[in-house]
PDB file of C-alpha atoms in Angstrom:
ATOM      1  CA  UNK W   1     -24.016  23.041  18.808  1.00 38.00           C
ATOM      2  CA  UNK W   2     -23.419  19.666  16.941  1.00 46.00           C
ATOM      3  CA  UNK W   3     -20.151  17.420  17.199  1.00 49.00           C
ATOM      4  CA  UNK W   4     -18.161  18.291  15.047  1.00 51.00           C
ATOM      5  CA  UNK W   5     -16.787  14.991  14.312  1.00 61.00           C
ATOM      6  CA  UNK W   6     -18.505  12.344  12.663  1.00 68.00           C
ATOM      7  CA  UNK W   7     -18.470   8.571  14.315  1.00 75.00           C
ATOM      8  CA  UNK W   8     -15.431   6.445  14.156  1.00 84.00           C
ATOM      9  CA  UNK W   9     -15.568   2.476  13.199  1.00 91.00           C
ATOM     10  CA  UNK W  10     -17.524   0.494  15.412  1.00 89.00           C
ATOM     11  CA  UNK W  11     -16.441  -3.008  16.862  1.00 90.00           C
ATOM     12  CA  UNK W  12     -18.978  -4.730  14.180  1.00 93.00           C
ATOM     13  CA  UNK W  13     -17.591  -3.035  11.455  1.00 95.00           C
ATOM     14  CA  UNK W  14     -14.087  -4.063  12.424  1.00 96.00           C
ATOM     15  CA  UNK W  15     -15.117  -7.727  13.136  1.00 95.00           C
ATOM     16  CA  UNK W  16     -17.375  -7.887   9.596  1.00 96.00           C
ATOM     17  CA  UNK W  17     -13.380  -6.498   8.487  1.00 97.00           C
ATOM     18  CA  UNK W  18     -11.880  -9.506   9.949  1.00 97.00           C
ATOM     19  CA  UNK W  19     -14.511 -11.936   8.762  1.00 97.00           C
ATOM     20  CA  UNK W  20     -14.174 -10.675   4.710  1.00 98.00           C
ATOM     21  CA  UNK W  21     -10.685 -10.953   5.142  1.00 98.00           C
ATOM     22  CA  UNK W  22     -10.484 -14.494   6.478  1.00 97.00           C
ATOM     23  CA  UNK W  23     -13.281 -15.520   3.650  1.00 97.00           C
ATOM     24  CA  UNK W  24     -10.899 -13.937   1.148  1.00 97.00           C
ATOM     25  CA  UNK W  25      -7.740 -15.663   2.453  1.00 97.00           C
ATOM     26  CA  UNK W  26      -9.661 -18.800   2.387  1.00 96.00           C
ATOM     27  CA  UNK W  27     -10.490 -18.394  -1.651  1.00 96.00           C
ATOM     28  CA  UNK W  28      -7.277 -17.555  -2.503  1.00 96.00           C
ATOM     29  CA  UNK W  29      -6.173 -20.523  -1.037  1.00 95.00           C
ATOM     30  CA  UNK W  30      -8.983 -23.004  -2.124  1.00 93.00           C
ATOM     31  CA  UNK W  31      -7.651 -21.389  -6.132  1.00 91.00           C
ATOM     32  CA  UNK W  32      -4.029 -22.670  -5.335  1.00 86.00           C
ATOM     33  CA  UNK W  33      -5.368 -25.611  -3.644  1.00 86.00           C
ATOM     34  CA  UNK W  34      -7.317 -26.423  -6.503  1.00 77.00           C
ATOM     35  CA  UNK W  35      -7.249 -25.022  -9.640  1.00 71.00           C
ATOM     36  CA  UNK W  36     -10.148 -26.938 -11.780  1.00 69.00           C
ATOM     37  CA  UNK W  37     -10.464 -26.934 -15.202  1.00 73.00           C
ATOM     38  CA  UNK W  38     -10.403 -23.440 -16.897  1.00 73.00           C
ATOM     39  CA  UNK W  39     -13.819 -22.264 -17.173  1.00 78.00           C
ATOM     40  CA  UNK W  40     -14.234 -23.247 -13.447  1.00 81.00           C
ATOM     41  CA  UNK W  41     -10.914 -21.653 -12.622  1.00 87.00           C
ATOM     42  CA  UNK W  42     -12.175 -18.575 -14.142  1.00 90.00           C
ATOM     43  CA  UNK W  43     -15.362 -18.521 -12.281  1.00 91.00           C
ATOM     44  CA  UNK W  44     -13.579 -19.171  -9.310  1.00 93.00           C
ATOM     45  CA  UNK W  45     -11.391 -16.591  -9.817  1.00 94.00           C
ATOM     46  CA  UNK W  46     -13.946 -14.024 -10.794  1.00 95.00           C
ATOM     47  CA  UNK W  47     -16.007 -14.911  -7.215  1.00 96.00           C
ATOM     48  CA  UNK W  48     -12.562 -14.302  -5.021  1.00 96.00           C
ATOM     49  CA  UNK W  49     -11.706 -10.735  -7.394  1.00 96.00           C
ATOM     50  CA  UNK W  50     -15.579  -9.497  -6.117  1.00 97.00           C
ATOM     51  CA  UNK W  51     -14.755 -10.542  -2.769  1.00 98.00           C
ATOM     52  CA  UNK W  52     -11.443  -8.926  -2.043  1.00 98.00           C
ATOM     53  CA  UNK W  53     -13.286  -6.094  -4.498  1.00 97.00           C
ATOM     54  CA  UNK W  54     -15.979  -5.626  -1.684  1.00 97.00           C
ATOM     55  CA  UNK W  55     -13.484  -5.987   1.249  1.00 98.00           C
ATOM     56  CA  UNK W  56     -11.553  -3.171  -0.203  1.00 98.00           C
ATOM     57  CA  UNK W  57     -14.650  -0.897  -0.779  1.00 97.00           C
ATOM     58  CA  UNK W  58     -15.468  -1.750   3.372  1.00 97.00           C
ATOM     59  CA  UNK W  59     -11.950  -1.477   4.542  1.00 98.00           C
ATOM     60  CA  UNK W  60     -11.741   2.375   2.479  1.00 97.00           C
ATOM     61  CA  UNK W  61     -14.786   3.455   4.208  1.00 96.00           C
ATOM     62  CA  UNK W  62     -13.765   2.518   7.945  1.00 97.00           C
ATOM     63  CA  UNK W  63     -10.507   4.885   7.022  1.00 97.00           C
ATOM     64  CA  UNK W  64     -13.066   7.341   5.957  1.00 95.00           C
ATOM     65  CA  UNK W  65     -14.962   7.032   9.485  1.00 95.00           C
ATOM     66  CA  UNK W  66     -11.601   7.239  11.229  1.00 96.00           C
ATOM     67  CA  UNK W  67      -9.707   9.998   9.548  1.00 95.00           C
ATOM     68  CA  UNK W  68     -13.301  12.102   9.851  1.00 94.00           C
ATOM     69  CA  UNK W  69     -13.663  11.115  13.429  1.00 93.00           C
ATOM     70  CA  UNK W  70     -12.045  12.480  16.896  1.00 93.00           C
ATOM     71  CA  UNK W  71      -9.839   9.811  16.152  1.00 94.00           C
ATOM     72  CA  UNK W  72      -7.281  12.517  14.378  1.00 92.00           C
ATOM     73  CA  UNK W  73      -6.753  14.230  17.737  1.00 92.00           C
ATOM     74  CA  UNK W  74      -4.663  11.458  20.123  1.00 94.00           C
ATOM     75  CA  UNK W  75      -1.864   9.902  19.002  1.00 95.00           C
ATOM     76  CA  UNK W  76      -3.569   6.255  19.647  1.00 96.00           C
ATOM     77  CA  UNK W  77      -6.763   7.305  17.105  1.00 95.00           C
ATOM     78  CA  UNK W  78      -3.695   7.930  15.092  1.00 96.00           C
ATOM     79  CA  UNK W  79      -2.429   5.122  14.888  1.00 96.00           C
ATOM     80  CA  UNK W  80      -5.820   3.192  14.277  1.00 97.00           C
ATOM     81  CA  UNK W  81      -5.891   5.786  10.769  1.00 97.00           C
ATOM     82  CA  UNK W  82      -2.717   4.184   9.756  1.00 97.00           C
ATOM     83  CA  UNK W  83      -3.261   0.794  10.292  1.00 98.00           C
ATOM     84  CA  UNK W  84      -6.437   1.421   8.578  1.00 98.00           C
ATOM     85  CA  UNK W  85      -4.368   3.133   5.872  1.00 98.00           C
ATOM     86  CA  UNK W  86      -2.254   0.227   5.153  1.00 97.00           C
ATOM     87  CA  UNK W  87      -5.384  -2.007   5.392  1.00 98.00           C
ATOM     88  CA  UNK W  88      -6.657  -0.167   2.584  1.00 98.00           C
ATOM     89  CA  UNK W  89      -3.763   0.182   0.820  1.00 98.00           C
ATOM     90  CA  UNK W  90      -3.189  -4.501   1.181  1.00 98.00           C
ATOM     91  CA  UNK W  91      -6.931  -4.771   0.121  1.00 98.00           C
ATOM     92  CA  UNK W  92      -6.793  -2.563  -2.990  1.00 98.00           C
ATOM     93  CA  UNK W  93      -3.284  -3.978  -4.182  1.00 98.00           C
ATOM     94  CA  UNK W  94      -4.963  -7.573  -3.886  1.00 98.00           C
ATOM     95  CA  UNK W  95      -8.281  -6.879  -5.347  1.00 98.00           C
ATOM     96  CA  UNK W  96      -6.158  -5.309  -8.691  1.00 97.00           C
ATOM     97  CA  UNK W  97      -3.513  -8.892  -8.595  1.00 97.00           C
ATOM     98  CA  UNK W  98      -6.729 -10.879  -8.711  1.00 96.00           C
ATOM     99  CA  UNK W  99      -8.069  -8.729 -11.569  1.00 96.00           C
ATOM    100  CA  UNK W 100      -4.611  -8.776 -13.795  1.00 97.00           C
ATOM    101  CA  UNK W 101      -5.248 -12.892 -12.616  1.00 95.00           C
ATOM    102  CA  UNK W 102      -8.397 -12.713 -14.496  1.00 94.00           C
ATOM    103  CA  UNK W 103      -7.578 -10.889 -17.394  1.00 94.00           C
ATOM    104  CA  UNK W 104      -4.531 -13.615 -17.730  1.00 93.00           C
ATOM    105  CA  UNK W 105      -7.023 -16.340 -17.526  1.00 91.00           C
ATOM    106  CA  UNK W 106      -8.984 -14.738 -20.471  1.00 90.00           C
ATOM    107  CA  UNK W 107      -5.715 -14.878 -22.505  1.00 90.00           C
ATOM    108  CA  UNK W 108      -4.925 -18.290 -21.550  1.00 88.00           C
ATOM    109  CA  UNK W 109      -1.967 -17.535 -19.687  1.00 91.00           C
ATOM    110  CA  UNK W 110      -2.371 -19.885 -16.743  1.00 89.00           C
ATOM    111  CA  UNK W 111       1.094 -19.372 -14.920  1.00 91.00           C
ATOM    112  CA  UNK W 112       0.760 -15.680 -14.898  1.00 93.00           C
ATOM    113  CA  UNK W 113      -2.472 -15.980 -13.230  1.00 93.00           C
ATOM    114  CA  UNK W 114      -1.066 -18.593 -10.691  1.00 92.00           C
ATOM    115  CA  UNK W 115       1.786 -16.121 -10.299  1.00 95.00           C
ATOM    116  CA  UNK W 116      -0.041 -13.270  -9.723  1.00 96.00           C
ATOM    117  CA  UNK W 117      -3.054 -14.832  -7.652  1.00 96.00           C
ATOM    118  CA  UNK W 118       0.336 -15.559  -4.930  1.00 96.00           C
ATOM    119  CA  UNK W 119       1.318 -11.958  -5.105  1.00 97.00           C
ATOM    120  CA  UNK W 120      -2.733 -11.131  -3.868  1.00 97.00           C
ATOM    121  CA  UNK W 121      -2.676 -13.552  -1.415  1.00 97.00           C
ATOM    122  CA  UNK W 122       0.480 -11.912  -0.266  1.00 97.00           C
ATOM    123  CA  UNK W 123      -0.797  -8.557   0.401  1.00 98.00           C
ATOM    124  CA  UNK W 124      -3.426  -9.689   2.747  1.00 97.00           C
ATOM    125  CA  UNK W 125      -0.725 -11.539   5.036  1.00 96.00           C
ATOM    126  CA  UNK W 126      -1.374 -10.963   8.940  1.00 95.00           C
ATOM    127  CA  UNK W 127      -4.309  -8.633   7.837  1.00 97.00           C
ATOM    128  CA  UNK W 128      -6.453  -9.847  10.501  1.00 96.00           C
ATOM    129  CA  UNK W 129      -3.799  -9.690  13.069  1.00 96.00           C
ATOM    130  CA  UNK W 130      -3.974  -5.715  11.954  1.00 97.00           C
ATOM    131  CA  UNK W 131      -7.445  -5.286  12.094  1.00 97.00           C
ATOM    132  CA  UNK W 132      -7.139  -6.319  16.114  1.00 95.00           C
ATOM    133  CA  UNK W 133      -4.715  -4.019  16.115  1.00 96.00           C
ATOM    134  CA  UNK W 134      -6.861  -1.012  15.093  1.00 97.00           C
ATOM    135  CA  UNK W 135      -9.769  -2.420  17.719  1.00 95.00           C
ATOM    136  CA  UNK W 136      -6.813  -1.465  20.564  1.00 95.00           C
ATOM    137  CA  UNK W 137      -5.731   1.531  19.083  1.00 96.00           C
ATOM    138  CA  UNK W 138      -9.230   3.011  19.588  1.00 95.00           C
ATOM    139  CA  UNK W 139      -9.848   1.409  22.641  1.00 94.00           C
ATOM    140  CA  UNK W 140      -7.506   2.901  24.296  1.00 95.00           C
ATOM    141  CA  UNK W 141      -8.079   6.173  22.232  1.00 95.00           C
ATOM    142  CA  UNK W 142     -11.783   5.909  23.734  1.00 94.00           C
ATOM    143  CA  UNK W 143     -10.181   5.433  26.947  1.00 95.00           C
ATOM    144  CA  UNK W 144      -7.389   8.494  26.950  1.00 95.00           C
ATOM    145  CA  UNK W 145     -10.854  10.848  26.323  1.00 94.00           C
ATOM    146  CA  UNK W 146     -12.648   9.447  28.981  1.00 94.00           C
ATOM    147  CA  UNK W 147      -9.672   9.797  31.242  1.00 94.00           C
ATOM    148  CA  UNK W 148      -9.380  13.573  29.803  1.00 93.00           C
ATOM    149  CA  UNK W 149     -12.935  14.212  30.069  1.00 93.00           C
ATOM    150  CA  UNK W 150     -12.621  13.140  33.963  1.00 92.00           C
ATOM    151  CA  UNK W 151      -9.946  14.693  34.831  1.00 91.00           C
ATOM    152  CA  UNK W 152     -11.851  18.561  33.813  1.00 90.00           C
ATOM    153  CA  UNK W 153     -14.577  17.481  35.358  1.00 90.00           C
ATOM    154  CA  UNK W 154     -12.899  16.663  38.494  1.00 85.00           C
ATOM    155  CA  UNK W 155     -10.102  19.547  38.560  1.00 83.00           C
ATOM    156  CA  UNK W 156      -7.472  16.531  39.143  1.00 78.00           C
ATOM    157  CA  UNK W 157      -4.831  18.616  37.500  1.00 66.00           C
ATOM    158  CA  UNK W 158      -3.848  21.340  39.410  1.00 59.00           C
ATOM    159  CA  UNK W 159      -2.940  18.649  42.747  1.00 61.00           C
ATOM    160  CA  UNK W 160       0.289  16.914  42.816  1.00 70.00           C
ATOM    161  CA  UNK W 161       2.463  16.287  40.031  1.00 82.00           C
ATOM    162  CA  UNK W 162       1.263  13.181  38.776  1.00 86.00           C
ATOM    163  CA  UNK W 163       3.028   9.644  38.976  1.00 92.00           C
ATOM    164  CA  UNK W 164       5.224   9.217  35.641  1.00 94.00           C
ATOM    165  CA  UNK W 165       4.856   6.179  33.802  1.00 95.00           C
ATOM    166  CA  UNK W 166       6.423   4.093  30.928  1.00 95.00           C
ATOM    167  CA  UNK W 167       4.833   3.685  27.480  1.00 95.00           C
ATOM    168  CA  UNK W 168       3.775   0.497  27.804  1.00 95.00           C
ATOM    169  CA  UNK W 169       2.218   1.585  31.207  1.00 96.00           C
ATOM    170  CA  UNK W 170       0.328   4.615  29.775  1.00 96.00           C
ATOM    171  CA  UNK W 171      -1.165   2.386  26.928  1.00 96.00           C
ATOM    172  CA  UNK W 172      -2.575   0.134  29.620  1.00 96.00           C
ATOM    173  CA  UNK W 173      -3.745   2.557  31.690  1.00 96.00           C
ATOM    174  CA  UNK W 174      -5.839   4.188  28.606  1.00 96.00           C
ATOM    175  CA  UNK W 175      -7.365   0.634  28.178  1.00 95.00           C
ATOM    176  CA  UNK W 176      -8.402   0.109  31.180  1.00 95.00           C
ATOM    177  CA  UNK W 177      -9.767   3.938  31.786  1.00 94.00           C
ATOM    178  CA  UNK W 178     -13.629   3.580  31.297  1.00 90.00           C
ATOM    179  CA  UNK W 179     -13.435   1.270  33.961  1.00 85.00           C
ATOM    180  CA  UNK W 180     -15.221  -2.025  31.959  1.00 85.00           C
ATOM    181  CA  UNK W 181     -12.262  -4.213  32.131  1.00 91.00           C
ATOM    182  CA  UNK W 182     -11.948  -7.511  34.270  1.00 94.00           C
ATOM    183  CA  UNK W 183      -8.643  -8.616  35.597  1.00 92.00           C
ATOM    184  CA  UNK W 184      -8.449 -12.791  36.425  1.00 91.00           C
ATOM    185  CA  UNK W 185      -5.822 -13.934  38.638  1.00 89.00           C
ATOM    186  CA  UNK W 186      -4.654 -17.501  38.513  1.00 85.00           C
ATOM    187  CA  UNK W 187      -3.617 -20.023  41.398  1.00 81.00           C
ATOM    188  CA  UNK W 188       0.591 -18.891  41.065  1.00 83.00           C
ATOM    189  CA  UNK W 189      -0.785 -14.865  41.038  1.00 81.00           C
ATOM    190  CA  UNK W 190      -0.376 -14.069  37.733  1.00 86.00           C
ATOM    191  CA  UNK W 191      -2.863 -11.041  36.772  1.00 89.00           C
ATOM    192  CA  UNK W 192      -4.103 -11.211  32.957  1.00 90.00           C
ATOM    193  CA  UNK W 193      -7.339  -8.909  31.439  1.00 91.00           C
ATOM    194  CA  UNK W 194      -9.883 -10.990  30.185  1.00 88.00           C
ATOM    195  CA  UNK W 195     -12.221  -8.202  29.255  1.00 89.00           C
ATOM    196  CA  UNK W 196     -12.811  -6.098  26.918  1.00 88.00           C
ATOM    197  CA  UNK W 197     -11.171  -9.241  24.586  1.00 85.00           C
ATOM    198  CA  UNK W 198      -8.919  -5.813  22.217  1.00 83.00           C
ATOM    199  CA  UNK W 199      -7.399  -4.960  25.827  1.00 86.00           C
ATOM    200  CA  UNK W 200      -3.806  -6.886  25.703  1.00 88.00           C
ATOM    201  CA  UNK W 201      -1.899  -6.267  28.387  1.00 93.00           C
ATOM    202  CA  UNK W 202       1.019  -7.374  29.541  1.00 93.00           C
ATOM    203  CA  UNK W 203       0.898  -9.477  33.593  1.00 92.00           C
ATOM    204  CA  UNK W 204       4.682  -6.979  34.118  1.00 94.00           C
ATOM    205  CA  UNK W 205       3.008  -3.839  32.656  1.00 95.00           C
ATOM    206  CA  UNK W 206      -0.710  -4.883  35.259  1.00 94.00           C
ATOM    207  CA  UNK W 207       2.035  -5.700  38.560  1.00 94.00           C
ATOM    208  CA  UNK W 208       3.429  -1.884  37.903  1.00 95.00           C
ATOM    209  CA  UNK W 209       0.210  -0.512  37.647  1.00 96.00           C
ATOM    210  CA  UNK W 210      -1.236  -1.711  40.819  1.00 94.00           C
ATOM    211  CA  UNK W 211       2.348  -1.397  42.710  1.00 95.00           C
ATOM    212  CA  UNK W 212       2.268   2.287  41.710  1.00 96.00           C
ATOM    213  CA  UNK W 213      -1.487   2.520  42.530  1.00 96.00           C
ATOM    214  CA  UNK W 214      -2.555   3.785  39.365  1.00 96.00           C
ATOM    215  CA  UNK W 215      -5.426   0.867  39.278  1.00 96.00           C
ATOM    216  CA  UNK W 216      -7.652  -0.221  41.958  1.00 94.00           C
ATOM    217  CA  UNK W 217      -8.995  -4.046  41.864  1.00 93.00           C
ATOM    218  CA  UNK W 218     -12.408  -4.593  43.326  1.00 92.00           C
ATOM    219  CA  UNK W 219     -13.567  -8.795  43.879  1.00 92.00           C
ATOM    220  CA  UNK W 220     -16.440  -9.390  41.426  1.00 92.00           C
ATOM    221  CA  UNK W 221     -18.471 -12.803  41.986  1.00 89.00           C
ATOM    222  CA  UNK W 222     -16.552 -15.271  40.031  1.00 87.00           C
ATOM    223  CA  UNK W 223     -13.638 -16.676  41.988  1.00 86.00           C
ATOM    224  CA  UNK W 224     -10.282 -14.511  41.180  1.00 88.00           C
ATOM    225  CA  UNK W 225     -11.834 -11.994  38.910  1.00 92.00           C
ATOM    226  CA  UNK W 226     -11.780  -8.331  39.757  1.00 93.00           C
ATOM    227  CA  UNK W 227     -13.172  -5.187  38.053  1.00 93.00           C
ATOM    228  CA  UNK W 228     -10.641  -2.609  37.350  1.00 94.00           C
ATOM    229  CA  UNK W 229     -10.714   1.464  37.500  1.00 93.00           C
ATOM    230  CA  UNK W 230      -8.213   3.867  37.278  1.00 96.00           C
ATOM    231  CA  UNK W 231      -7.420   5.816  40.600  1.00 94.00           C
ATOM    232  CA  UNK W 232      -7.086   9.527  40.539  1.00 93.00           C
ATOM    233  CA  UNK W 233      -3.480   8.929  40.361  1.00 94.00           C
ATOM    234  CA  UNK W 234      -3.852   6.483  37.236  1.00 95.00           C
ATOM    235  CA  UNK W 235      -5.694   9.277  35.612  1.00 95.00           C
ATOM    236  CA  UNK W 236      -3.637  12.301  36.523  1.00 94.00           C
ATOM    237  CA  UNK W 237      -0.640  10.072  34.956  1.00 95.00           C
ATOM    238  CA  UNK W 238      -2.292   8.467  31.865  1.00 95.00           C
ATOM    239  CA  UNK W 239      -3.577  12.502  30.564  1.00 94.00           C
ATOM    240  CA  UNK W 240      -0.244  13.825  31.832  1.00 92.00           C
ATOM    241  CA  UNK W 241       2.147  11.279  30.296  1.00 90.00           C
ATOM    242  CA  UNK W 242       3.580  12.624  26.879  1.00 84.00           C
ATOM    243  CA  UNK W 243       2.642   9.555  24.668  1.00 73.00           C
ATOM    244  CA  UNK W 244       5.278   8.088  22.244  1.00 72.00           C
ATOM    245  CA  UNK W 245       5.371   8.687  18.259  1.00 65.00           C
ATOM    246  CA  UNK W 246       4.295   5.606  16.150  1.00 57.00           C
ATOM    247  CA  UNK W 247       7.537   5.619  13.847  1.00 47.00           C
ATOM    248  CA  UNK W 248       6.995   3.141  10.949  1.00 43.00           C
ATOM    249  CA  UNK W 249       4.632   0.815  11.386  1.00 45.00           C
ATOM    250  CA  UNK W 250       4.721  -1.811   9.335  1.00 39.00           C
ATOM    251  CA  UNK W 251       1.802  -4.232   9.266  1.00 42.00           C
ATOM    252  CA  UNK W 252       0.465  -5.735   6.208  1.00 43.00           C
ATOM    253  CA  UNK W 253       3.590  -5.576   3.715  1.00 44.00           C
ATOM    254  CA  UNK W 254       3.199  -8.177   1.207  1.00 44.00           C
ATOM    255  CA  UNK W 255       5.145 -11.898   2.888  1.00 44.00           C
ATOM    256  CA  UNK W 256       4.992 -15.355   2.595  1.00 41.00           C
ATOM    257  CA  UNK W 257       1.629 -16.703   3.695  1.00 39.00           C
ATOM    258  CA  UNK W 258       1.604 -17.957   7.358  1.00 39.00           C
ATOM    259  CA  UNK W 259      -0.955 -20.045   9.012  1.00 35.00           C
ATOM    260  CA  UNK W 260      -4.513 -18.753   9.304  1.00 38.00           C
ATOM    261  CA  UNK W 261      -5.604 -16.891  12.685  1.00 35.00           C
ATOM    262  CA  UNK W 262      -8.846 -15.170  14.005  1.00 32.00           C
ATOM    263  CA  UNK W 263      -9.203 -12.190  16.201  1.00 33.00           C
ATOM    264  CA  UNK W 264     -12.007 -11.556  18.713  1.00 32.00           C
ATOM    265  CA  UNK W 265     -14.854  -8.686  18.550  1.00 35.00           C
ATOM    266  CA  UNK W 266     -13.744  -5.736  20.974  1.00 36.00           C
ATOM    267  CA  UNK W 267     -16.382  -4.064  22.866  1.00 37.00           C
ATOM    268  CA  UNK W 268     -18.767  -1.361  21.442  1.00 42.00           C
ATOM    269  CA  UNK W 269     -17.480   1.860  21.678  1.00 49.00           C
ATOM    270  CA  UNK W 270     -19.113   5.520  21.485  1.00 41.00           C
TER     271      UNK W 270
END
């Protein structure tokens, strides 16, 4: 019998996101920046409307392949849909500013255009910063099935009742539960995950985790780097621990432009 779910975003697609949204920021601010004579303003603008025009076309069809995936069935998959939602939602509302901007500049109306170029450039603020944001979300929704799919095939829930953990401890636990992550340890002992680059995670949230022995730390080759897997306890706990509601997120409402930033590609997921 086939899946019946068809495959989520992948971490290309997410970092070709990130890339069209940067490139878009970028013309928005080269128009403000410099404005040119008319005709060249117009062009200009034209060339930034077909960009954020495409970028809203790519951003709609990774919500597509999210809502259509498995992502629909953990509360972290979720969450990626509705950060993807509001992506689509910031992209669309600035590809339509930049087209009212362009129907100004037909009319001659200059300040509209200038006015209404600000409120596209607007919607995309901390897009990027969102897109990284969905890359974790189904990380550690890739992780919580893993960790589910383990624990059946091992029987590991009918043992002990399993160790109860915080939020913030069951979100690190799911992105560290296919066992790919890399842990560094610096000189004063502070523990920080290097790898996969989406897995943020907190030194306070890693101390409790190993403390409680939900993780187990095995010395790879490089000097105070470890690999990282989830102990039968870590996985009894991460598929038993009731996960929290996302209550209003609220990512990419329109604000005043802040500096420029770049996220890293996550790893390749299934």
């Amino acid at each position: 019998m086939s899946h019946p779910f068809t495959p989520g975003p992948i971490d290309e697609d997410l970092w070709a996101l990130t890339q069209y949204l940067l490139k878009c920021g970028d013309l928005l601010d080269d128009l403000q920046r410099q404005p040119g004579e008319p005709p060249q303003r117009l062009a200009d603008t034209i060339r930034t409307g077909s960009a954020l025009y495409r970028t809203s076309l790519h951003t709609g069809k990774l919500l597509a392949q999210a809502a259509l995936s498995d992502a629909a069935t953990t509360v972290d998959g979720q969450e990626a849909i509705a950060v993807l939602r509001r992506l689509t939602e910031a992209t669309s509302n600035a590809a339509a500013r930049a087209s009212d901007a362009l129907s100004a500049l037909a009319h001659g109306d200059t300040a509209a255009a200038g006015r209404l170029l600000e409120q596209s450039r607007a919607h995309l603020y901390r897009t990027p910063v969102a897109v990284q944001d969905v890359s974790t979300a189904l990380l550690r929704h890739d992780g919580f099935l893993y960790a589910q799919e383990l624990a059946e095939r091992e029987r590991l829930g009918a043992g002990s009742p399993a160790v109860k953990v915080s939020e913030a401890q069951r979100k690190g636990l799911a992105l560290l539960a296919r066992g790919e992550a890399v842990l560094h340890t610096s000189d004063g002992g502070t523990r920080e995950v290097v790898a996969p680059p989406a897995a943020h995670i907190r030194a306070t949230t890693i101390d409790a985790l190993v403390d409680k022995q939900l993780i187990a730390l095995t010395s790879l080759v490089q000097q105070g780097r470890y690999g990282v897997r989830l102990t039968t306890a870590g996985v009894q706990a991460l598929v038993s621990a009731p996960p929290a509601r996302n209550h209003g997120l609220v990512l990419t409402a329109p604000a005043p432009v802040g500096t420029k930033g770049t996220t890293l590609p996550a790893r390749r997921r299934r």
